[in-house]
Amino acid sequence: MKRFPAYDPAEYLDWKPEPRVMDDYRRRLDDVQGLRSTVQSLGAEGIERLYKGLVRNRLYDVTLKRWVRTGVITKAWLGQGEEATTVGAVHALAAADVFGPMIRNAAACFEKGIPLADCLKVYLATGDTVTKGRDLHIGDLRHGVICPVSLVGDLVPVMAGFALAFRARREDRVALTWVGDGATRTAACHEGLAVAASEGAPLIVVVQDNGVALGTECGERLRESLLALHEAYGARGLACDGNHVFEVLHQVRAARALCATGDGPVIVYAKTFRMGGHATHDEREARALFDAKTFREWGARDPIACMEDFVAGPGGPLGKDGRRLLARWEEEVGAEIDAAERAALAARESAPPDPRPESMLADVYAAPAAHTLR
Ligand SMILES: Cc1ncc(C[n+]2csc(CCOP(=O)(O)OP(=O)(O)O)c2C)c(N)n1
Ligand SMILES: [Mg+2]
């Protein structure tokens, strides 16, 4: 896809496939049981959904970063480099399943159908979104997404509650949330997992291990303990390469199948890397935290470039037409983003934030329809 020198990580700008990385990417199809047939069963349509999701996620972040650089907003939380962990998981589940994203998983919102323009508008605090300009954490249960909670780890017990409700109603639905490597150390995460495990709830927790918590490197010992986290709860555990969108999709689907047979909760460990800062304000500090070699290594594993090289490369599932299809899909998503950006910026005039003091308590204690589980 097109690269943006001002907004993409430097390692992505002149991306060329590294044989070692791409051999490994392709080898996963043989090494991970069932992955090859999952990829085959997707067909061009399934590949299009995944690719467009990744590109949408990347361009959403590029837009926000441009807004920060040009003074439209002051700060944004991005998912650059971690897109496959979000997009693969969202597209693995069924329409009626419910997601609880962290802010770094913002793509879950638009991939589940919340209008892209609304996802941009929350950064502008316009008055015409679900949060009425009062919070940039956006969710909408009509689309199966609940709002991110600022307190990391807190979504685990919340989503465990959804999972218990599904089980009590005997519905074939699961709840999924992502938890960062840092956030796995919170009491809330532990409590949520403990309850879900003791009740056998259909909950999927994707542990998104990007090796860092805000400005603190998490280290090898934490990583090892995360791979075994499920054992502490007597729960099922799966693992995937979090930059391999097909593998994420495959393992989350496997997790869903386990939940459906009463074997929930399932912890899906996904290894990935944050190519930027915690948010746009500390990118320089984030660069200083890891050495250049680590960034180069993960730059070579850009989830989008790797997917492109695999699907449109020799013997890839899109065949000879691959590059042409990818270019068309990228163009379509680009047009979507442009339209969403225009609509969001226009809303600053048509729906300015409404800071009337008497509106402060509205929709706080009583849930509007958008936040009622059906
Ligand atoms: C309970 C709680 N403690 C501290 C914070 C401040 N904080 C925000 S993000 C973050 C790091 C989270 O790291 P991780 O879970 O690995 O997620 P990542 O940012 O890497 O996606 C911290 C400490 C918070 N939001 N909530
Ligand atoms: Mg982290």
Tab-separated table of C-alpha atoms and ligand atoms in Angstrom:
chain	number	residue	atom	x	y	z
A	1	MET	CA	0.000	0.000	0.000
A	2	LYS	CA	0.986	3.607	-0.321
A	3	ARG	CA	3.357	4.811	2.381
A	4	PHE	CA	3.338	8.227	4.015
A	5	PRO	CA	6.834	9.488	4.904
A	6	ALA	CA	5.464	11.954	7.452
A	7	TYR	CA	3.226	9.470	9.265
A	8	ASP	CA	4.425	5.897	8.706
A	9	PRO	CA	7.225	4.418	10.814
A	10	ALA	CA	10.530	4.851	8.911
A	11	GLU	CA	10.895	1.061	8.658
A	12	TYR	CA	7.732	0.839	6.542
A	13	LEU	CA	8.691	3.414	3.928
A	14	ASP	CA	10.778	1.322	1.542
A	15	TRP	CA	9.450	-2.026	2.619
A	16	LYS	CA	10.928	-4.996	0.753
A	17	PRO	CA	10.128	-8.597	1.603
A	18	GLU	CA	12.848	-10.160	3.719
A	19	PRO	CA	13.141	-13.782	2.612
A	20	ARG	CA	13.604	-15.022	6.187
A	21	VAL	CA	10.485	-13.215	7.401
A	22	MET	CA	8.314	-14.198	4.454
A	23	ASP	CA	9.487	-17.825	4.542
A	24	ASP	CA	8.393	-17.904	8.138
A	25	TYR	CA	5.048	-16.245	7.286
A	26	ARG	CA	4.353	-18.879	4.622
A	27	ARG	CA	5.658	-21.740	6.728
A	28	ARG	CA	3.039	-20.987	9.388
A	29	LEU	CA	0.448	-22.380	6.984
A	30	ASP	CA	2.035	-25.807	7.359
A	31	ASP	CA	3.142	-25.505	10.969
A	32	VAL	CA	-0.187	-24.363	12.411
A	33	GLN	CA	-2.729	-27.132	12.178
A	34	GLY	CA	-5.680	-26.208	9.971
A	35	LEU	CA	-4.355	-22.765	8.997
A	36	ARG	CA	-3.910	-23.605	5.328
A	37	SER	CA	-7.490	-24.759	4.987
A	38	THR	CA	-8.714	-21.681	6.865
A	39	VAL	CA	-6.903	-19.481	4.329
A	40	GLN	CA	-8.257	-21.515	1.411
A	41	SER	CA	-11.801	-21.353	2.709
A	42	LEU	CA	-11.712	-17.544	2.916
A	43	GLY	CA	-11.683	-17.111	-0.853
A	44	ALA	CA	-11.066	-13.722	-2.469
A	45	GLU	CA	-14.043	-12.261	-0.603
A	46	GLY	CA	-12.699	-13.187	2.836
A	47	ILE	CA	-9.231	-11.961	1.915
A	48	GLU	CA	-10.742	-8.678	0.734
A	49	ARG	CA	-12.485	-8.188	4.097
A	50	LEU	CA	-9.266	-8.771	6.028
A	51	TYR	CA	-7.110	-6.637	3.750
A	52	LYS	CA	-9.562	-3.760	3.723
A	53	GLY	CA	-9.775	-3.972	7.513
A	54	LEU	CA	-6.010	-3.669	7.881
A	55	VAL	CA	-5.781	-0.801	5.398
A	56	ARG	CA	-8.743	0.979	7.024
A	57	ASN	CA	-7.045	0.649	10.397
A	58	ARG	CA	-3.739	2.016	9.011
A	59	LEU	CA	-5.369	4.928	7.191
A	60	TYR	CA	-7.498	5.801	10.213
A	61	ASP	CA	-4.277	6.111	12.216
A	62	VAL	CA	-2.564	8.080	9.444
A	63	THR	CA	-5.512	10.511	9.439
A	64	LEU	CA	-5.338	10.970	13.204
A	65	LYS	CA	-1.590	11.463	13.087
A	66	ARG	CA	-1.995	14.084	10.381
A	67	TRP	CA	-4.602	15.835	12.519
A	68	VAL	CA	-2.133	15.927	15.407
A	69	ARG	CA	0.684	17.261	13.238
A	70	THR	CA	-1.504	19.933	11.692
A	71	GLY	CA	-3.013	21.118	14.965
A	72	VAL	CA	-6.561	19.771	14.509
A	73	ILE	CA	-6.221	17.718	17.716
A	74	THR	CA	-3.467	17.428	20.295
A	75	LYS	CA	-3.061	13.699	20.758
A	76	ALA	CA	-4.138	10.308	19.393
A	77	TRP	CA	-3.729	6.686	20.426
A	78	LEU	CA	-2.672	4.575	17.470
A	79	GLY	CA	-2.340	0.893	16.674
A	80	GLN	CA	0.468	1.100	14.090
A	81	GLY	CA	2.056	-2.337	13.727
A	82	GLU	CA	-0.655	-4.084	15.772
A	83	GLU	CA	-3.488	-3.949	13.240
A	84	ALA	CA	-3.607	-7.696	12.557
A	85	THR	CA	-4.279	-8.522	16.217
A	86	THR	CA	-7.410	-6.394	16.107
A	87	VAL	CA	-8.662	-7.020	12.577
A	88	GLY	CA	-8.014	-10.787	12.530
A	89	ALA	CA	-9.908	-11.229	15.802
A	90	VAL	CA	-12.916	-9.119	14.776
A	91	HIS	CA	-13.370	-10.975	11.508
A	92	ALA	CA	-13.069	-14.370	13.208
A	93	LEU	CA	-16.314	-14.061	15.152
A	94	ALA	CA	-20.004	-14.162	14.316
A	95	ALA	CA	-22.242	-11.145	13.751
A	96	ALA	CA	-23.998	-11.487	17.133
A	97	ASP	CA	-20.780	-11.729	19.177
A	98	VAL	CA	-19.760	-8.795	21.342
A	99	PHE	CA	-16.408	-7.006	21.533
A	100	GLY	CA	-14.759	-4.879	24.169
A	101	PRO	CA	-11.819	-3.096	22.518
A	102	MET	CA	-9.023	-1.148	24.153
A	103	ILE	CA	-8.331	2.224	22.588
A	104	ARG	CA	-5.520	0.607	20.570
A	105	ASN	CA	-8.172	-1.705	19.054
A	106	ALA	CA	-10.248	1.190	17.691
A	107	ALA	CA	-10.550	-0.681	14.400
A	108	ALA	CA	-12.976	-3.074	16.130
A	109	CYS	CA	-15.494	-0.215	16.109
A	110	PHE	CA	-15.523	0.464	12.379
A	111	GLU	CA	-14.941	-3.170	11.414
A	112	LYS	CA	-18.150	-3.997	13.308
A	113	GLY	CA	-20.059	-1.255	11.513
A	114	ILE	CA	-19.862	1.910	13.613
A	115	PRO	CA	-19.530	4.621	10.945
A	116	LEU	CA	-15.918	5.541	10.304
A	117	ALA	CA	-16.854	9.214	10.423
A	118	ASP	CA	-18.175	8.737	13.988
A	119	CYS	CA	-14.922	7.067	15.020
A	120	LEU	CA	-13.063	10.148	13.795
A	121	LYS	CA	-15.615	12.580	15.209
A	122	VAL	CA	-15.080	11.395	18.775
A	123	TYR	CA	-11.593	12.911	18.571
A	124	LEU	CA	-13.202	16.238	17.612
A	125	ALA	CA	-15.798	16.038	20.415
A	126	THR	CA	-18.633	16.869	18.049
A	127	GLY	CA	-22.096	16.587	19.560
A	128	ASP	CA	-23.538	14.107	17.068
A	129	THR	CA	-21.982	10.809	18.160
A	130	VAL	CA	-23.078	8.195	20.705
A	131	THR	CA	-20.977	9.913	23.380
A	132	LYS	CA	-22.321	13.346	22.411
A	133	GLY	CA	-18.832	14.762	22.372
A	134	ARG	CA	-18.135	13.869	25.978
A	135	ASP	CA	-15.744	10.953	25.531
A	136	LEU	CA	-13.536	9.654	22.743
A	137	HIS	CA	-14.065	6.062	23.871
A	138	ILE	CA	-16.716	4.992	21.433
A	139	GLY	CA	-18.857	1.868	21.380
A	140	ASP	CA	-22.377	0.959	20.335
A	141	LEU	CA	-24.068	-2.274	21.297
A	142	ARG	CA	-26.258	-2.079	18.213
A	143	HIS	CA	-23.014	-2.976	16.456
A	144	GLY	CA	-21.806	-5.381	19.158
A	145	VAL	CA	-19.114	-3.090	20.534
A	146	ILE	CA	-18.939	-1.696	24.024
A	147	CYS	CA	-16.895	1.400	24.806
A	148	PRO	CA	-13.267	0.951	25.806
A	149	VAL	CA	-12.747	1.563	29.522
A	150	SER	CA	-9.868	3.911	30.361
A	151	LEU	CA	-8.789	1.767	33.262
A	152	VAL	CA	-6.814	-0.990	31.613
A	153	GLY	CA	-7.883	-4.520	32.531
A	154	ASP	CA	-11.385	-3.425	33.550
A	155	LEU	CA	-12.937	-4.758	30.369
A	156	VAL	CA	-12.118	-8.345	31.329
A	157	PRO	CA	-14.737	-8.587	34.122
A	158	VAL	CA	-17.185	-6.544	32.021
A	159	MET	CA	-16.851	-8.941	29.092
A	160	ALA	CA	-16.976	-11.914	31.457
A	161	GLY	CA	-20.393	-10.546	32.464
A	162	PHE	CA	-21.538	-10.502	28.845
A	163	ALA	CA	-20.277	-14.062	28.412
A	164	LEU	CA	-22.162	-15.227	31.502
A	165	ALA	CA	-25.337	-13.594	30.194
A	166	PHE	CA	-24.981	-15.424	26.873
A	167	ARG	CA	-24.579	-18.709	28.681
A	168	ALA	CA	-27.514	-18.069	31.018
A	169	ARG	CA	-29.703	-17.306	27.972
A	170	ARG	CA	-28.354	-20.368	26.139
A	171	GLU	CA	-27.345	-18.184	23.213
A	172	ASP	CA	-24.633	-19.195	20.767
A	173	ARG	CA	-22.639	-16.016	21.322
A	174	VAL	CA	-19.247	-15.186	22.738
A	175	ALA	CA	-17.672	-12.063	24.209
A	176	LEU	CA	-14.149	-11.028	23.266
A	177	THR	CA	-11.780	-8.473	24.688
A	178	TRP	CA	-8.132	-7.601	24.238
A	179	VAL	CA	-5.837	-7.048	27.169
A	180	GLY	CA	-2.342	-5.600	26.902
A	181	ASP	CA	0.673	-7.364	28.378
A	182	GLY	CA	0.884	-4.606	30.989
A	183	ALA	CA	-2.816	-4.768	31.798
A	184	THR	CA	-2.646	-8.504	32.521
A	185	ARG	CA	-1.089	-7.433	35.842
A	186	THR	CA	-4.233	-5.698	37.076
A	187	ALA	CA	-6.563	-7.062	39.730
A	188	ALA	CA	-9.510	-6.487	37.385
A	189	CYS	CA	-8.033	-8.748	34.706
A	190	HIS	CA	-7.397	-11.456	37.274
A	191	GLU	CA	-10.887	-11.163	38.747
A	192	GLY	CA	-12.514	-11.323	35.332
A	193	LEU	CA	-10.538	-14.379	34.286
A	194	ALA	CA	-11.130	-16.101	37.632
A	195	VAL	CA	-14.905	-15.621	37.429
A	196	ALA	CA	-15.087	-16.597	33.751
A	197	ALA	CA	-13.010	-19.728	34.377
A	198	SER	CA	-14.942	-20.835	37.448
A	199	GLU	CA	-18.215	-20.444	35.513
A	200	GLY	CA	-16.980	-21.795	32.162
A	201	ALA	CA	-18.085	-18.609	30.429
A	202	PRO	CA	-17.779	-18.209	26.621
A	203	LEU	CA	-15.185	-15.458	26.932
A	204	ILE	CA	-12.179	-14.948	24.663
A	205	VAL	CA	-9.352	-12.812	26.007
A	206	VAL	CA	-6.727	-11.877	23.440
A	207	VAL	CA	-3.516	-11.053	25.268
A	208	GLN	CA	-1.961	-8.411	23.030
A	209	ASP	CA	1.716	-8.652	23.895
A	210	ASN	CA	3.484	-5.689	22.298
A	211	GLY	CA	6.329	-5.900	24.809
A	212	VAL	CA	5.605	-2.552	26.414
A	213	ALA	CA	3.308	-0.908	28.941
A	214	LEU	CA	3.156	2.851	28.349
A	215	GLY	CA	6.900	3.687	28.662
A	216	THR	CA	8.066	0.513	30.409
A	217	GLU	CA	9.544	-2.459	28.596
A	218	CYS	CA	7.814	-5.625	29.787
A	219	GLY	CA	10.644	-8.091	29.205
A	220	GLU	CA	11.100	-11.770	28.520
A	221	ARG	CA	9.973	-13.071	31.899
A	222	LEU	CA	6.564	-11.503	31.593
A	223	ARG	CA	6.254	-12.899	28.070
A	224	GLU	CA	6.919	-16.423	29.302
A	225	SER	CA	4.376	-16.075	32.069
A	226	LEU	CA	1.779	-14.804	29.585
A	227	LEU	CA	2.188	-17.875	27.404
A	228	ALA	CA	1.179	-19.922	30.441
A	229	LEU	CA	-1.436	-17.517	31.804
A	230	HIS	CA	-4.340	-19.840	30.991
A	231	GLU	CA	-2.851	-22.577	33.196
A	232	ALA	CA	-3.300	-20.406	36.270
A	233	TYR	CA	-7.051	-20.460	35.651
A	234	GLY	CA	-7.400	-24.000	34.370
A	235	ALA	CA	-8.527	-22.421	31.098
A	236	ARG	CA	-7.691	-23.242	27.494
A	237	GLY	CA	-4.838	-21.332	25.891
A	238	LEU	CA	-3.931	-20.739	22.251
A	239	ALA	CA	-1.128	-18.679	20.753
A	240	CYS	CA	-0.530	-16.883	17.480
A	241	ASP	CA	1.758	-14.522	15.645
A	242	GLY	CA	-0.108	-11.263	16.204
A	243	ASN	CA	1.246	-9.785	12.951
A	244	HIS	CA	-0.097	-12.662	10.856
A	245	VAL	CA	-3.707	-11.701	10.228
A	246	PHE	CA	-4.673	-15.175	9.008
A	247	GLU	CA	-3.210	-16.864	12.048
A	248	VAL	CA	-4.962	-14.470	14.428
A	249	LEU	CA	-8.254	-15.164	12.645
A	250	HIS	CA	-7.639	-18.912	12.729
A	251	GLN	CA	-6.824	-19.087	16.445
A	252	VAL	CA	-9.692	-16.816	17.473
A	253	ARG	CA	-12.051	-18.993	15.443
A	254	ALA	CA	-10.625	-22.026	17.249
A	255	ALA	CA	-11.214	-20.235	20.542
A	256	ARG	CA	-14.801	-19.578	19.539
A	257	ALA	CA	-15.314	-23.255	18.733
A	258	LEU	CA	-14.005	-24.185	22.191
A	259	CYS	CA	-16.349	-21.701	23.840
A	260	ALA	CA	-19.271	-23.120	21.881
A	261	THR	CA	-18.666	-26.569	23.340
A	262	GLY	CA	-18.508	-25.240	26.894
A	263	ASP	CA	-14.697	-25.055	27.025
A	264	GLY	CA	-14.498	-21.310	27.666
A	265	PRO	CA	-12.915	-19.073	28.617
A	266	VAL	CA	-10.017	-19.159	26.158
A	267	ILE	CA	-6.926	-16.993	26.342
A	268	VAL	CA	-5.372	-16.300	22.941
A	269	TYR	CA	-1.816	-15.043	23.262
A	270	ALA	CA	-0.770	-12.785	20.343
A	271	LYS	CA	2.808	-11.537	19.982
A	272	THR	CA	3.118	-8.176	18.254
A	273	PHE	CA	4.979	-4.873	18.517
A	274	ARG	CA	4.027	-1.209	18.876
A	275	MET	CA	5.733	0.717	16.050
A	276	GLY	CA	5.058	4.099	17.664
A	277	GLY	CA	4.554	5.654	21.055
A	278	HIS	CA	1.957	4.962	23.720
A	279	ALA	CA	0.220	7.843	21.943
A	280	THR	CA	1.453	10.487	19.534
A	281	HIS	CA	3.043	12.560	22.323
A	282	ASP	CA	5.834	10.147	23.277
A	283	GLU	CA	7.065	8.683	20.013
A	284	ARG	CA	10.621	9.840	20.614
A	285	GLU	CA	10.713	8.228	24.058
A	286	ALA	CA	9.271	5.012	22.614
A	287	ARG	CA	12.019	4.971	20.001
A	288	ALA	CA	14.619	5.273	22.751
A	289	LEU	CA	13.158	2.353	24.696
A	290	PHE	CA	14.030	-0.326	22.123
A	291	ASP	CA	17.113	-0.488	19.914
A	292	ALA	CA	17.007	0.232	16.188
A	293	LYS	CA	17.449	-3.464	15.393
A	294	THR	CA	14.200	-4.321	17.182
A	295	PHE	CA	12.324	-1.702	15.144
A	296	ARG	CA	13.943	-2.997	11.926
A	297	GLU	CA	12.982	-6.561	12.807
A	298	TRP	CA	9.351	-5.632	13.449
A	299	GLY	CA	9.296	-3.236	10.510
A	300	ALA	CA	10.072	-6.193	8.261
A	301	ARG	CA	7.041	-7.861	9.797
A	302	ASP	CA	4.582	-5.086	8.924
A	303	PRO	CA	1.282	-6.991	9.006
A	304	ILE	CA	-0.020	-5.271	5.877
A	305	ALA	CA	3.084	-5.604	3.707
A	306	CYS	CA	3.498	-9.248	4.749
A	307	MET	CA	-0.122	-10.014	3.875
A	308	GLU	CA	0.280	-8.321	0.479
A	309	ASP	CA	3.438	-10.242	-0.305
A	310	PHE	CA	1.817	-13.514	0.711
A	311	VAL	CA	-1.563	-13.215	-1.007
A	312	ALA	CA	-0.259	-11.681	-4.248
A	313	GLY	CA	3.149	-13.364	-4.359
A	314	PRO	CA	4.096	-16.561	-6.173
A	315	GLY	CA	1.665	-19.350	-5.343
A	316	GLY	CA	-0.390	-16.959	-3.200
A	317	PRO	CA	-4.171	-17.390	-2.798
A	318	LEU	CA	-5.066	-14.436	-5.070
A	319	GLY	CA	-3.029	-15.775	-7.971
A	320	LYS	CA	-1.868	-13.616	-10.870
A	321	ASP	CA	-4.561	-11.021	-10.277
A	322	GLY	CA	-3.354	-10.336	-6.747
A	323	ARG	CA	-1.598	-6.977	-7.107
A	324	ARG	CA	-4.414	-5.525	-9.186
A	325	LEU	CA	-7.041	-6.599	-6.639
A	326	LEU	CA	-5.047	-5.207	-3.721
A	327	ALA	CA	-4.633	-1.857	-5.488
A	328	ARG	CA	-8.362	-1.673	-6.138
A	329	TRP	CA	-9.259	-2.545	-2.541
A	330	GLU	CA	-6.784	0.010	-1.208
A	331	GLU	CA	-8.284	2.675	-3.438
A	332	GLU	CA	-11.808	1.851	-2.247
A	333	VAL	CA	-10.799	2.120	1.404
A	334	GLY	CA	-8.920	5.349	0.674
A	335	ALA	CA	-12.128	6.843	-0.717
A	336	GLU	CA	-14.048	5.710	2.392
A	337	ILE	CA	-11.498	7.378	4.673
A	338	ASP	CA	-11.517	10.603	2.655
A	339	ALA	CA	-15.310	10.789	2.848
A	340	ALA	CA	-15.302	10.009	6.588
A	341	GLU	CA	-12.690	12.677	7.239
A	342	ARG	CA	-14.679	15.279	5.304
A	343	ALA	CA	-17.866	14.383	7.225
A	344	ALA	CA	-16.069	14.508	10.571
A	345	LEU	CA	-14.494	17.901	9.922
A	346	ALA	CA	-17.812	19.301	8.672
A	347	ALA	CA	-19.523	18.170	11.893
A	348	ARG	CA	-17.433	20.670	13.838
A	349	GLU	CA	-19.709	23.316	12.311
A	350	SER	CA	-22.989	21.410	12.136
A	351	ALA	CA	-22.796	19.639	15.528
A	352	PRO	CA	-20.454	21.471	17.863
A	353	PRO	CA	-19.948	19.942	21.322
A	354	ASP	CA	-22.741	20.679	23.726
A	355	PRO	CA	-21.190	21.547	27.067
A	356	ARG	CA	-24.347	22.775	28.810
A	357	PRO	CA	-23.920	21.952	32.519
A	358	GLU	CA	-27.475	20.533	32.757
A	359	SER	CA	-26.602	17.900	30.132
A	360	MET	CA	-23.772	16.556	32.263
A	361	LEU	CA	-25.729	13.821	34.026
A	362	ALA	CA	-27.848	12.753	31.054
A	363	ASP	CA	-27.190	9.211	29.786
A	364	VAL	CA	-24.808	8.488	32.636
A	365	TYR	CA	-26.869	6.284	34.942
A	366	ALA	CA	-29.682	5.174	32.617
A	367	ALA	CA	-28.504	3.281	29.563
A	368	PRO	CA	-29.788	4.584	26.231
A	369	ALA	CA	-31.009	1.979	23.754
A	370	ALA	CA	-27.572	1.834	22.160
A	371	HIS	CA	-26.239	0.349	25.375
A	372	THR	CA	-28.826	-2.282	26.023
A	373	LEU	CA	-27.928	-5.858	25.250
A	374	ARG	CA	-30.377	-7.650	23.010
B	1	LIG	C1	-5.781	0.721	35.914
B	1	LIG	C2	-4.911	1.648	35.114
B	1	LIG	N1	-3.656	1.901	35.542
B	1	LIG	C3	-2.841	2.727	34.823
B	1	LIG	C4	-3.302	3.307	33.678
B	1	LIG	C5	-2.394	4.206	32.836
B	1	LIG	N2	-2.020	3.461	31.639
B	1	LIG	C6	-2.652	3.643	30.469
B	1	LIG	S1	-2.116	2.596	29.278
B	1	LIG	C7	-1.000	1.894	30.331
B	1	LIG	C8	-0.115	0.790	29.859
B	1	LIG	C9	-0.885	-0.392	29.427
B	1	LIG	O1	-0.002	-1.309	28.857
B	1	LIG	P1	-0.552	-2.533	28.068
B	1	LIG	O2	-1.645	-3.156	28.825
B	1	LIG	O3	0.615	-3.381	27.734
B	1	LIG	O4	-1.217	-1.891	26.768
B	1	LIG	P2	-0.557	-1.188	25.518
B	1	LIG	O5	-0.545	0.265	25.817
B	1	LIG	O6	0.785	-1.752	25.325
B	1	LIG	O7	-1.452	-1.434	24.345
B	1	LIG	C10	-1.071	2.456	31.587
B	1	LIG	C11	-0.219	2.065	32.722
B	1	LIG	C12	-4.637	3.023	33.271
B	1	LIG	N3	-5.152	3.536	32.161
B	1	LIG	N4	-5.404	2.180	33.997
B	2	MG	MG	1.602	-3.557	25.989
